[in-house]
Tab-separated table of C-alpha atoms (C1' of nucleotides) in Angstrom:
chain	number	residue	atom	x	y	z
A	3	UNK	CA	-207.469	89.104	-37.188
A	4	UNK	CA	-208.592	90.646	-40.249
A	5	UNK	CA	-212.237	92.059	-40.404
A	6	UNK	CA	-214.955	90.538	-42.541
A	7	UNK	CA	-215.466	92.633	-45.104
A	8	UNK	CA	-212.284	93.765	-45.226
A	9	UNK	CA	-211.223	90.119	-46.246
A	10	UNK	CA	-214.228	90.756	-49.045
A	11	UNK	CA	-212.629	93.568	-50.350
A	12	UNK	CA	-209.336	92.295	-50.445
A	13	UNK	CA	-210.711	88.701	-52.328
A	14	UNK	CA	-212.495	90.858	-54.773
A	15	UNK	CA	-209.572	93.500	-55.312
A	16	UNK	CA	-208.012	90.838	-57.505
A	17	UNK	CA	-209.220	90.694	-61.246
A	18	UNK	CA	-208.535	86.561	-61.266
A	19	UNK	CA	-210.400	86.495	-58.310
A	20	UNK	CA	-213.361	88.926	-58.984
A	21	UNK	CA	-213.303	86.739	-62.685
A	22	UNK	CA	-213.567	83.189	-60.834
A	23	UNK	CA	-215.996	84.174	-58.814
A	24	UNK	CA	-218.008	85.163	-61.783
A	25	UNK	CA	-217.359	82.053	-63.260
A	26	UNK	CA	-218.858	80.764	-60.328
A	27	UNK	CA	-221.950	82.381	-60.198
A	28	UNK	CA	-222.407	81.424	-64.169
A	29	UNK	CA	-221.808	77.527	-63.277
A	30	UNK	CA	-225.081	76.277	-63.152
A	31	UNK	CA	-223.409	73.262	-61.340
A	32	UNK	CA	-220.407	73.620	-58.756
A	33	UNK	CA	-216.824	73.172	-60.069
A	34	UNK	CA	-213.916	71.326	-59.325
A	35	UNK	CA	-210.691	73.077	-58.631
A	36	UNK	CA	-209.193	71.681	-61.970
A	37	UNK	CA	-212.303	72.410	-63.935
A	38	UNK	CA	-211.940	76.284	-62.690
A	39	UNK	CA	-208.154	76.226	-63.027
A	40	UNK	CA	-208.778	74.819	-66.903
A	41	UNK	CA	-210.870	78.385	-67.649
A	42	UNK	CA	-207.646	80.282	-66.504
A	43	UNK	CA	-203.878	80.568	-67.884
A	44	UNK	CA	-202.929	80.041	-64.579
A	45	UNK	CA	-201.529	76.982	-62.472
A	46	UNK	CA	-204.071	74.501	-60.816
A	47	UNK	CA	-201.837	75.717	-57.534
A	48	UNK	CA	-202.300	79.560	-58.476
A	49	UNK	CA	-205.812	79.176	-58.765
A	50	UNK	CA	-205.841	77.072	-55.118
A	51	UNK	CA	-204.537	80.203	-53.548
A	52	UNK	CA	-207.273	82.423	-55.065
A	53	UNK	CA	-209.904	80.131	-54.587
A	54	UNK	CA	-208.681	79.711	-50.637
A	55	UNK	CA	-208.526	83.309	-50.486
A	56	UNK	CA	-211.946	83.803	-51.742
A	57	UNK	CA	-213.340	81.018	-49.253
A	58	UNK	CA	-211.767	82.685	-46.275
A	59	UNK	CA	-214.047	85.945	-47.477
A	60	UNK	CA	-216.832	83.568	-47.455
A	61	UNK	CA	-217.379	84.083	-50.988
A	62	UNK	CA	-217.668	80.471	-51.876
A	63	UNK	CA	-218.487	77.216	-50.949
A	64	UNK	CA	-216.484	74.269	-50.795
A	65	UNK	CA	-217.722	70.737	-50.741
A	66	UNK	CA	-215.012	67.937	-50.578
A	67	UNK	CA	-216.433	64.716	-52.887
A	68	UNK	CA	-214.130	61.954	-52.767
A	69	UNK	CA	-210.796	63.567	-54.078
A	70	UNK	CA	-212.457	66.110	-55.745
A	71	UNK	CA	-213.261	69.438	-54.119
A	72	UNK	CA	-216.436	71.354	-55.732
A	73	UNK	CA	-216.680	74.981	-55.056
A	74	UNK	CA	-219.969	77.214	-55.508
A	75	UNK	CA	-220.162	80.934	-55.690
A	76	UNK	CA	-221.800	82.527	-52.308
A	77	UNK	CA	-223.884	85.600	-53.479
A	78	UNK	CA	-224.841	86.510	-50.100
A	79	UNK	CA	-221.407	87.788	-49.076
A	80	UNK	CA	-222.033	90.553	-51.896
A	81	UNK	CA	-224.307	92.018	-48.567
A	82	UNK	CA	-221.722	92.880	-46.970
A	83	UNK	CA	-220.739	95.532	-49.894
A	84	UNK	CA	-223.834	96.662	-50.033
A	85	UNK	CA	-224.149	97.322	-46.203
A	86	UNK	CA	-220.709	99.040	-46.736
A	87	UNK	CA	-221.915	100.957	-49.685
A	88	UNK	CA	-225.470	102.128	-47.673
A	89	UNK	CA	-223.511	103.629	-44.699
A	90	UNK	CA	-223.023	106.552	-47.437
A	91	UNK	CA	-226.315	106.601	-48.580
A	92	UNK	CA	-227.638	109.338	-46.051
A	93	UNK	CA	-225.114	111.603	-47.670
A	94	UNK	CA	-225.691	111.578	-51.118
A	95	UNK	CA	-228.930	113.995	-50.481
A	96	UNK	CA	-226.168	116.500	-48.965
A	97	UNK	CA	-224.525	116.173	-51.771
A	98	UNK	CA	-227.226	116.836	-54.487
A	99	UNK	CA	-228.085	119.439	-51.704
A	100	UNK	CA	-225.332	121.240	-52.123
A	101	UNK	CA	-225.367	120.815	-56.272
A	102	UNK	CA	-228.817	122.558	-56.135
A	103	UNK	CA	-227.493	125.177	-53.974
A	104	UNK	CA	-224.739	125.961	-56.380
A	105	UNK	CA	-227.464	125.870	-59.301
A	106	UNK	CA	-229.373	128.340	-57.567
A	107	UNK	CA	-226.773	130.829	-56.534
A	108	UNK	CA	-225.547	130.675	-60.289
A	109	UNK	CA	-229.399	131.317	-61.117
A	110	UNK	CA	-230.290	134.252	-58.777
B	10	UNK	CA	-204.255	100.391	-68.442
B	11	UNK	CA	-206.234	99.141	-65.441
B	12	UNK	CA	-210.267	99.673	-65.416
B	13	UNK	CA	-211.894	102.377	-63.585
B	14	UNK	CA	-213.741	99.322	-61.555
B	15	UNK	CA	-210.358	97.943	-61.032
B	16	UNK	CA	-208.578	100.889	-59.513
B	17	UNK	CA	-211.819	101.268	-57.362
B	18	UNK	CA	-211.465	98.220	-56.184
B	19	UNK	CA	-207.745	98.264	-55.560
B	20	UNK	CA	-208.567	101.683	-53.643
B	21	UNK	CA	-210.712	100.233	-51.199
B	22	UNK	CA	-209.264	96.870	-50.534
B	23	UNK	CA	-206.897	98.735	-48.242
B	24	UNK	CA	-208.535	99.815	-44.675
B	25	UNK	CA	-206.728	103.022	-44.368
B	26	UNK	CA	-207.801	104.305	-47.673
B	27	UNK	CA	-211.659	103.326	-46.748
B	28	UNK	CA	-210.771	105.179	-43.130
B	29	UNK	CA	-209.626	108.029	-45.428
B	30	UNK	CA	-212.716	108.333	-47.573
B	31	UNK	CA	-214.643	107.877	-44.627
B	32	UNK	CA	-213.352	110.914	-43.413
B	33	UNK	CA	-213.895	112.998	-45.889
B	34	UNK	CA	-217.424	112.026	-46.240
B	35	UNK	CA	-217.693	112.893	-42.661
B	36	UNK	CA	-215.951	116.324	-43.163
B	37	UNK	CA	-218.678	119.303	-44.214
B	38	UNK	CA	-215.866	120.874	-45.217
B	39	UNK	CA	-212.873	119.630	-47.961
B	40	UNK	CA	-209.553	119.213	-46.154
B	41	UNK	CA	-206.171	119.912	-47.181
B	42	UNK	CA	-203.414	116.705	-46.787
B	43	UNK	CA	-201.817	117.682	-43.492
B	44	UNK	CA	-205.005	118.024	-41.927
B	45	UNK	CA	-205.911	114.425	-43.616
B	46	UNK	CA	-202.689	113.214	-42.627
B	47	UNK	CA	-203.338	114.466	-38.460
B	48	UNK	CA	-205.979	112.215	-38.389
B	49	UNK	CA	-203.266	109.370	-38.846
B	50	UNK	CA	-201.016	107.861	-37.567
B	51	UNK	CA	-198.824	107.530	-40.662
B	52	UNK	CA	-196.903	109.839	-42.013
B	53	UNK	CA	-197.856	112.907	-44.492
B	54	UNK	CA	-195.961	111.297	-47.273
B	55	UNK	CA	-197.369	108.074	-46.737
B	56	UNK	CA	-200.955	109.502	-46.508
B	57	UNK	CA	-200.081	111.206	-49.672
B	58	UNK	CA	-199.523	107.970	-51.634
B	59	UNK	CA	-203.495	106.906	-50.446
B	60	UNK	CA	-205.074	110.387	-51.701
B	61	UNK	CA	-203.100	109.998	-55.022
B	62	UNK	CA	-203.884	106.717	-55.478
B	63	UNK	CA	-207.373	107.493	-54.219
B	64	UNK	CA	-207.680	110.129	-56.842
B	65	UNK	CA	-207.108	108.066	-59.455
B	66	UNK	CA	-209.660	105.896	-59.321
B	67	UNK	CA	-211.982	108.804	-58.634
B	68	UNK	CA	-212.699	108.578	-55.684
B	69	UNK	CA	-211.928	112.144	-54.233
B	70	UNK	CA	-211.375	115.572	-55.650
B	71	UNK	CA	-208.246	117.386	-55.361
B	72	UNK	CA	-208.753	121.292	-55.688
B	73	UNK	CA	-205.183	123.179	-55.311
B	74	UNK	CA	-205.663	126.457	-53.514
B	75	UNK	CA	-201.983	128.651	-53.203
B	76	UNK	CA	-199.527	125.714	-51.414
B	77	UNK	CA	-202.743	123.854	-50.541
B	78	UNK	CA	-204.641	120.883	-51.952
B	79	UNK	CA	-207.855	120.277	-50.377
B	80	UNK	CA	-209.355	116.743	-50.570
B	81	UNK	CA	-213.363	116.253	-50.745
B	82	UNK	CA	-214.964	113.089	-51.092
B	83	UNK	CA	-216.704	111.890	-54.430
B	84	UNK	CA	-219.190	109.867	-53.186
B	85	UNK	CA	-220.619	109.017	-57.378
B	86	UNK	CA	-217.771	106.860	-57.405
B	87	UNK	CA	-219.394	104.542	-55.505
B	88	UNK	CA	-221.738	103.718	-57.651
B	89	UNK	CA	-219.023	101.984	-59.837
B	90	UNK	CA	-219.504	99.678	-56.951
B	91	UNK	CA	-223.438	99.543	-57.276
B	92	UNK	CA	-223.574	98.727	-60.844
B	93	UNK	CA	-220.913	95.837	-60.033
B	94	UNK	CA	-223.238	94.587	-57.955
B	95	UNK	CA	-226.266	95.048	-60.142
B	96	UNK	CA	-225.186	91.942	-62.328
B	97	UNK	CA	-225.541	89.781	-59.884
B	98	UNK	CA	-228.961	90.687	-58.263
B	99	UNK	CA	-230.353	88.377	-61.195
B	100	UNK	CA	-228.639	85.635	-59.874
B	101	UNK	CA	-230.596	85.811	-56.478
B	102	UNK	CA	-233.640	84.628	-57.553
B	103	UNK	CA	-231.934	81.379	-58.977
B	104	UNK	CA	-230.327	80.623	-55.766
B	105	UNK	CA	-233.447	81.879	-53.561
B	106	UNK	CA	-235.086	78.986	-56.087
B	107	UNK	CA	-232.119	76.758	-54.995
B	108	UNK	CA	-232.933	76.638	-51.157
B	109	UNK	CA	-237.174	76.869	-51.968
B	110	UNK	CA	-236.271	73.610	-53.734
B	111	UNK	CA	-234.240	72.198	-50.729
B	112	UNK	CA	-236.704	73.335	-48.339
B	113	UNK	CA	-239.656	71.855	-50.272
B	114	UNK	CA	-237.515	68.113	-50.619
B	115	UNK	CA	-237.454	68.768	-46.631
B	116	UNK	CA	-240.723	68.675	-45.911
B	117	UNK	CA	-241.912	65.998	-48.582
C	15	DA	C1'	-202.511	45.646	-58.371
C	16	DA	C1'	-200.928	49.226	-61.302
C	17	DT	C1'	-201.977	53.534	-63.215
C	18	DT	C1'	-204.036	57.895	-63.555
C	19	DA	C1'	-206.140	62.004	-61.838
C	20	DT	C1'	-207.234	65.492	-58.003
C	21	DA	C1'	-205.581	68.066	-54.707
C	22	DG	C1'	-202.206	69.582	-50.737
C	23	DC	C1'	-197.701	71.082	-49.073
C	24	DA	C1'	-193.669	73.694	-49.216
C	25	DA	C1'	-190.154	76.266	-51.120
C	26	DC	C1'	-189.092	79.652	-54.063
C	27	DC	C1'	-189.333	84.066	-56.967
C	28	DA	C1'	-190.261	88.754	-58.886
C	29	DA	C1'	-193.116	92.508	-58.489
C	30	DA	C1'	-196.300	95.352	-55.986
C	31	DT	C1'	-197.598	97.503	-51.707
C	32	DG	C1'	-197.488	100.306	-47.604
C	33	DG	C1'	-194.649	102.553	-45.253
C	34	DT	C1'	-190.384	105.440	-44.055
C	35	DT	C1'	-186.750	109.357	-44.349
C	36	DG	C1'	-184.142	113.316	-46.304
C	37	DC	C1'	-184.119	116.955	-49.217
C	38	DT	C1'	-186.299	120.531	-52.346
C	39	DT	C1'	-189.710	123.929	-53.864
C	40	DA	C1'	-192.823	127.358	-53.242
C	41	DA	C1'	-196.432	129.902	-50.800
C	42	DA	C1'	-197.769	132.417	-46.425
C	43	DA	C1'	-196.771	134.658	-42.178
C	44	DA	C1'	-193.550	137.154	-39.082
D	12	DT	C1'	-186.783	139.579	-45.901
D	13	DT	C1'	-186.471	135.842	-43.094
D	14	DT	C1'	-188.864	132.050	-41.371
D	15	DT	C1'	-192.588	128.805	-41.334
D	16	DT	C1'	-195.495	125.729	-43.411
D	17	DA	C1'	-197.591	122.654	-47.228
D	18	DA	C1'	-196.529	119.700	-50.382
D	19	DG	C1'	-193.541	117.030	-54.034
D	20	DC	C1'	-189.708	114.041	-55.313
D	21	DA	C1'	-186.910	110.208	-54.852
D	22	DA	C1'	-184.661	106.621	-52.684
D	23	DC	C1'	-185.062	103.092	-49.699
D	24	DC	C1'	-187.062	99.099	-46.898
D	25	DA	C1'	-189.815	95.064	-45.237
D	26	DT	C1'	-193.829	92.560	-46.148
D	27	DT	C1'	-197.401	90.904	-48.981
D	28	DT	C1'	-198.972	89.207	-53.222
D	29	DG	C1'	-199.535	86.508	-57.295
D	30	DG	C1'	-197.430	83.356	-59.398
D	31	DT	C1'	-194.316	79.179	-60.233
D	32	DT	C1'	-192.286	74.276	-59.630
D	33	DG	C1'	-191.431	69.735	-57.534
D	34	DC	C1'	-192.928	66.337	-54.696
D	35	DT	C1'	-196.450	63.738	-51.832
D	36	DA	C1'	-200.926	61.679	-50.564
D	37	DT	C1'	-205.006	59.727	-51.763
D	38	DA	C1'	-209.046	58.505	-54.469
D	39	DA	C1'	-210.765	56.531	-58.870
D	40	DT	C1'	-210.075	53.811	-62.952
D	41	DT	C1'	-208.168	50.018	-65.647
DNA sequence: AATTATAGCAACCAAATGGTTGCTTAAAAA
DNA sequence: TTTTTAAGCAACCATTTGGTTGCTATAATT
């Protein structure tokens, strides 16, 4: 099975899909599948795919009403990235470290 | 063309290439392909392919020295990634709001 | 009850992706 | 100078991806 947040970075490694999910997030309301598929030159069943995709990432919510299915943006899967993204943190101090040290030798 | 963010994103969707960054992060020193590619199980050419397309979305430095090419992490790229993110951080409060407002229904 | 609208299922398609191999070029070491 | 070694080029391959269409099921509207 494929990890977490590599299934983030996969869902969000697609412009459509980094684009509905921002569309998303803007809605102040949840949106049907047809009423996200109308903001897109895309087919309702193209934008099914994407917006299953980005569920399996656990980047949105889906809540079935009647025959409808409204979907909401999740921002707390953006964590993940930034949990990804702090790992490297602790070594961006080497690397000004070794900037400065470069300044100085040019310097001396 | 694609967008810097794009190609980022595209980069790191694939777990290899993050295992490849990784790696050079790790690494105090920069490191030439073959000694990249030892660390995989894949072949040179194919580890070729992730630096290149690595490369072009910034992500690493490529400094040719003789028949060499050594590879060193550029971990500013990352911060493509941060500012990404920024945009929705405003977006938080709103949907902190959201659950206060479900919590407070709750308990009423 | 008939019609319309929302969504699922499945098959299909072209292009992109992640990988391979074989051969060449050129630099370094023997 | 011959032989290794590092890397590039190009063709090839299977799988995944991003999209389509046609048809079905079911809920809502008339």
């Amino acid at each position: 099975m494929q990890s977490r947040i590599n299934k983030i970075f996969k869902a969000i490694a697609d412009p459509t899909r980094r684009e509905i999910f921002h569309v998303l997030v803007l809605a102040t309301t949840a949106l049907s599948i047809t009423q996200i598929a109308g903001q897109f030159n895309i087919s309702r069943q193209g934008i099914t795919k994407h917006i299953m995709l980005l569920h399996d990432a656990g980047m949105l919510e889906i809540e079935s009403i009647g025959r409808e299915k409204y979907c909401q943006a999740n921002l707390s899967a953006l964590n993940e990235i930034r949990d990804w993204l702090a790992f490297y943190d602790k070594f961006w101090d080497e690397s000004l470290k070794n900037l400065q040290d470069f300044l100085d030798t040019k310097n001396s």
